[in-house]
Amino acid sequence: MRTEHYDVVVIGAGVSGLYALHHFRELGMSVRAYDDAPTVGGTWWHNRYPGARVDGPSAPLYGYTFSRELIEEWDWPETQAAQSDVLAYVQHVADRFDLHRDIQLETWIQAARYDESTQRWTVETDGGTRISAQFLICAVGALSTPNEPDIPGIDTFAGACLHTGSWPEEPVSFAGKRVGVIGTGSSGVQSIPEIAKEAEHVTVFQRTPQYTIPARNRPLEPEELEAVRTNWDKLLEGMKRPPPPDRPLAIQPGIGHSAYDDTPEERRAVYEKLWEIGTLGFVANNYPELLVNEEINLEVSAFIQGKIREIVEDPETADKLMPDHFYGTKRPILDDGYYETYNRDNVTLVDLRQDPIEEVTATGVRTASGEHPIDILVLATGFDAITGSMLRLDPKGRGGVSLKDKWSSRFHNYLGLMVSEFPNLFMIHGPGTPGVLYLMPLGAELETQWIADCVTRMREQGMGAVEPTHDAELAWDREVNAIAEKTLFPRTDSWYTGANIPGKPRHFSVHLGGPTYFHRIAAVADEGYEGFMFEGERSTGAASD
Ligand SMILES: Cc1cc2nc3c(=O)[nH]c(=O)nc-3n(C[C@H](O)[C@H](O)[C@H](O)COP(=O)(O)OP(=O)(O)OC[C@H]3O[C@@H](n4cnc5c(N)ncnc54)[C@H](O)[C@@H]3O)c2cc1C
């Protein structure tokens, strides 16, 4: 088998992998990136379901920050860009920075193994090529391994069965079809209103009712884009600024004063105003107590529940849609007419808590109460989030140790970037990083820059390998958890805690500090990489096949 040699191999050509490729290449290293998709874009290729779009504002919060020219030349069309626009943006970046020549698409990396004698990784493609690199960057995506539900009979379904996270390339027509949608997380909430506009009938199978806030998406005015460009330096500084010490959580909202400074009537007026404005501002501009104080959270949750009752005409359907978790402790969802969709004659809601699915048949879905005839089945069941793609890769570290074994009960890592016994393997948006609760393009840039600084230092000092100590991992685990424990997050079953995947270890694995996290990892580097072990260079390893 032929072996190719590089300094760095990047797995994934989404937003993170592309930046890693660009950055390492700028440092003069040989880099090759691999992705299974037929185009760059990762998430934005795989999630082509109707209604898919970002939920943070496109400009300036979604997008790369490393190139001022990019900020100047790219016009986002809407406040919350649609999947096709984000994909076009990512493809533009790949063209603009001539990244394609170092990317191999439609290539699955099926194995990755560390060789202690050469201090290098060997990865193997599904096409049978071997690639050796000193450094392995896993930009495999925190939301890229679809959660395929294990429902009896699902393989016997005769119609099309589509997963929102791996949507088919050819257009899907729902016209005249009876569509079943299983799942009401972000992808379900975004797609159900769109599918209902076209389909003959939609049956929604709901396990967990959701809170969702109006997205209020609209075209971005030229003046707004101009303002982003004029104020770019200040905006970027704001995105990187750690919260003040009395607000340790990046995601802890800040209206500027405590909820207890206002009367209940004044608070209600605040919630009404935030609801009218919509967007993730409902969280970001809420009271600082929202995600840490049960009483205030329940008040906000009750406010949204009241909105559901106002919007949904049939009281029984409204009852089924009533969420019962702390608002904001699952991924906050934005919608465009989600609750209103249940007022349509062609939409039926099945509450799986009272009427569970027994099996999928060739022609429909059978729940305890009877059969629902279905022509197209949409699985909006989300992802094996944060750790799923690393576990699918299942790299083998020192002595052949497998990541699956290492992570069988807890996702041990240090700084969210490395795992002990897996030298020279770096993760982007891994467990223990702010990942999905920060601005992911900016987070990818900052993590990559940290990794590249570490690699540069190793090369300058003749080091061949780096890995964290297990003690550092244990301390990091405690640190990430200590932050989470100050909030209501760990008290809710969610994909943040792994609760959506049967058998997955229950582990809240998101660092809630946002910019604080990036200051923390910078301090570790500045103070001599405490918690890491460096090994002198043994061999270039690149010589033999
Ligand atoms: C509908 C939706 C809306 C979102 N909205 C926002 C938002 O508003 N703001 C925000 O910050 N984030 C948002 N996200 C999160 C989004 O995932 C990130 O913003 C970002 O796109 C992640 O990029 P990535 O490169 O890290 O991972 P991905 O885009 O997931 O790319 C990883 C790539 O690696 C490939 N891969 C994995 N394993 C292998 C392997 N073994 N071999 C070959 N290829 C492999 C995957 O197939 C994928 O193509 C959203 C996600 C979704 C699904």
XYZ file of N, CA and C in Angstrom, residues 4-93:
270
model
N 1.477 8.283 1.734
C 1.821 9.696 1.499
C 2.254 10.308 2.819
N 3.103 11.323 2.736
C 3.636 11.921 3.972
C 3.370 13.421 4.035
N 2.912 13.867 5.177
C 2.659 15.304 5.393
C 3.099 15.658 6.810
N 3.229 16.964 7.033
C 3.457 17.390 8.419
C 2.159 17.241 9.220
N 1.065 17.641 8.572
C -0.221 17.687 9.287
C -1.306 17.064 8.415
N -2.100 16.181 9.012
C -3.320 15.708 8.356
C -4.506 16.285 9.109
N -5.459 16.822 8.356
C -6.688 17.365 8.954
C -7.836 16.479 8.514
N -8.605 15.981 9.479
C -9.809 15.215 9.105
C -11.000 16.152 9.249
N -11.707 16.362 8.137
C -12.862 17.267 8.109
C -12.535 18.517 7.310
N -13.435 18.872 6.404
C -13.261 20.110 5.625
C -14.488 20.992 5.783
N -14.960 21.062 7.041
C -16.000 22.030 7.386
C -15.319 23.338 7.756
N -16.054 24.186 8.439
C -15.531 25.497 8.835
C -14.203 25.337 9.591
N -14.128 24.343 10.486
C -12.929 24.182 11.321
C -11.751 23.625 10.532
N -12.000 22.549 9.788
C -10.915 21.910 9.039
C -10.311 22.848 8.014
N -11.157 23.648 7.372
C -10.640 24.565 6.351
C -9.710 25.597 6.973
N -10.113 26.113 8.135
C -9.240 27.102 8.759
C -7.922 26.445 9.201
N -8.011 25.229 9.732
C -6.785 24.542 10.171
C -5.846 24.352 8.976
N -6.409 23.928 7.854
C -5.594 23.745 6.643
C -4.917 25.069 6.269
N -5.703 26.117 6.230
C -5.178 27.428 5.834
C -4.066 27.874 6.797
N -4.337 27.763 8.087
C -3.406 28.299 9.083
C -2.081 27.529 9.089
N -2.162 26.209 9.069
C -0.915 25.422 9.087
C -0.125 25.628 7.792
N -0.848 25.784 6.705
C -0.170 26.018 5.427
C 0.554 27.367 5.456
N -0.090 28.369 6.047
C 0.537 29.695 6.163
C 1.828 29.621 6.977
N 1.887 28.628 7.882
C 3.094 28.474 8.710
C 4.178 27.682 7.975
N 3.896 27.320 6.739
C 4.910 26.655 5.912
C 4.924 25.144 6.055
N 3.873 24.578 6.624
C 3.860 23.116 6.787
C 3.096 22.465 5.633
N 3.426 21.195 5.387
C 2.667 20.469 4.374
C 1.433 19.895 5.055
N 0.285 20.148 4.457
C -0.992 19.779 5.091
C -1.890 19.138 4.040
N -2.652 18.138 4.470
C -3.663 17.546 3.594
C -4.931 17.372 4.418
N -6.068 17.784 3.851
C -7.356 17.634 4.549
C -8.230 16.640 3.798
N -9.016 15.892 4.556
C -9.885 14.846 3.986
C -11.301 15.034 4.509
N -12.272 14.778 3.654
C -13.673 14.850 4.080
C -14.483 13.886 3.227
N -15.493 13.308 3.853
C -16.315 12.335 3.115
C -17.298 13.006 2.161
N -17.594 14.276 2.373
C -18.610 14.950 1.548
C -18.037 15.259 0.163
N -18.920 15.513 -0.815
C -18.427 15.854 -2.160
C -18.032 17.318 -2.301
N -18.186 18.104 -1.248
C -17.779 19.512 -1.272
C -17.275 19.883 0.118
N -16.624 21.026 0.211
C -16.272 21.531 1.539
C -17.553 22.039 2.204
N -17.497 22.289 3.510
C -18.663 22.892 4.182
C -19.191 22.091 5.353
N -18.880 20.783 5.400
C -19.275 19.976 6.563
C -20.762 20.093 6.858
N -21.079 20.584 8.061
C -22.466 20.795 8.509
C -23.360 21.326 7.404
N -22.814 22.301 6.678
C -23.647 23.066 5.738
C -23.862 22.312 4.442
N -23.152 21.234 4.258
C -23.440 20.304 3.173
C -24.407 19.224 3.655
N -24.123 18.649 4.787
C -24.899 17.491 5.246
C -26.335 17.866 5.631
N -26.525 19.077 6.169
C -27.854 19.472 6.685
C -28.599 20.337 5.665
N -28.990 19.714 4.562
C -29.664 20.498 3.514
C -31.187 20.380 3.629
N -31.682 20.038 4.805
C -33.133 19.851 4.970
C -33.854 21.204 4.841
N -35.137 21.168 4.495
C -35.862 22.423 4.329
C -35.853 23.223 5.639
N -35.556 24.498 5.537
C -35.600 25.380 6.713
C -34.284 25.475 7.467
N -33.241 24.723 7.043
C -31.972 24.751 7.795
C -31.320 26.125 7.669
N -30.947 26.688 8.774
C -30.243 27.976 8.763
C -29.510 28.170 10.094
N -28.638 29.159 10.145
C -27.948 29.447 11.407
C -28.959 30.032 12.387
N -28.651 29.939 13.662
C -29.548 30.588 14.611
C -28.916 31.808 15.270
N -27.596 31.880 15.249
C -26.974 33.143 15.663
C -27.057 34.093 14.485
N -26.931 35.410 14.710
C -26.939 36.304 13.549
C -25.763 36.001 12.623
N -25.987 36.005 11.298
C -24.919 35.694 10.346
C -23.777 36.694 10.482
N -24.119 37.944 10.386
C -23.074 38.956 10.493
C -23.307 39.753 11.767
N -22.295 39.879 12.583
C -20.938 39.419 12.416
C -20.645 38.108 13.143
N -21.653 37.490 13.763
C -21.337 36.404 14.694
C -21.067 35.068 14.017
N -21.583 34.848 12.816
C -21.268 33.587 12.155
C -20.348 33.868 10.977
N -19.169 33.358 11.023
C -18.217 33.546 9.928
C -16.811 33.659 10.469
N -15.863 33.541 9.557
C -14.453 33.652 9.951
C -14.116 35.099 10.297
N -13.097 35.247 11.125
C -12.667 36.596 11.509
C -11.226 36.855 11.059
N -10.550 35.807 10.525
C -9.103 35.936 10.325
C -8.723 36.853 9.168
N -9.676 37.114 8.264
C -9.333 37.912 7.086
C -10.243 39.127 6.982
N -9.642 40.268 7.093
C -10.403 41.509 6.992
C -11.032 41.628 5.594
N -10.304 41.143 4.578
C -10.815 41.214 3.196
C -12.123 40.429 3.088
N -12.147 39.291 3.768
C -13.350 38.456 3.722
C -14.550 39.205 4.312
N -14.293 39.903 5.407
C -15.370 40.678 6.048
C -15.852 41.758 5.070
N -14.906 42.354 4.370
C -15.258 43.453 3.460
C -16.022 42.947 2.242
N -15.678 41.744 1.769
C -16.219 41.358 0.456
C -17.450 40.454 0.517
N -17.742 39.861 1.677
C -18.871 38.921 1.708
C -20.132 39.606 2.241
N -21.190 39.601 1.434
C -22.462 40.193 1.860
C -23.418 39.093 2.297
N -23.690 39.011 3.586
C -24.693 38.054 4.048
C -26.065 38.601 3.674
N -26.926 37.760 3.062
C -28.212 38.294 2.606
C -29.252 38.485 3.709
N -29.164 37.660 4.768
C -30.222 37.717 5.793
C -29.595 37.776 7.177
N -30.426 38.147 8.150
C -29.899 38.199 9.525
C -29.484 36.806 9.983
N -30.254 35.761 9.603
C -29.869 34.384 9.926
C -29.759 33.606 8.617
N -28.543 33.447 8.158
C -28.323 32.903 6.818
C -28.867 31.488 6.679
N -29.421 31.217 5.501
C -29.919 29.878 5.187
C -28.734 28.966 4.887
N -28.995 27.666 5.026
C -27.943 26.658 4.768
C -27.241 26.911 3.432
N -28.008 27.197 2.373
C -27.383 27.349 1.043
C -26.440 28.555 1.029
N -26.786 29.601 1.780
C -25.914 30.783 1.811
C -24.647 30.511 2.623
N -24.786 29.756 3.714
C -23.577 29.462 4.496
C -22.667 28.541 3.686
N -23.283 27.570 2.997
C -22.470 26.669 2.173
C -21.734 27.470 1.095
N -22.447 28.411 0.455
C -21.815 29.237 -0.590
C -20.653 30.045 0.013
N -20.844 30.515 1.235
C -19.784 31.287 1.917
C -18.552 30.413 2.155
N -18.781 29.218 2.672
C -17.640 28.341 2.985
C -16.919 27.949 1.687
N -17.710 27.700 0.646
C -17.089 27.358 -0.644
C -16.290 28.547 -1.187
N -16.817 29.740 -0.970
C -16.103 30.946 -1.402
C -14.757 31.050 -0.662
N -14.778 30.766 0.624
C -13.535 30.840 1.411
C -12.501 29.847 0.853
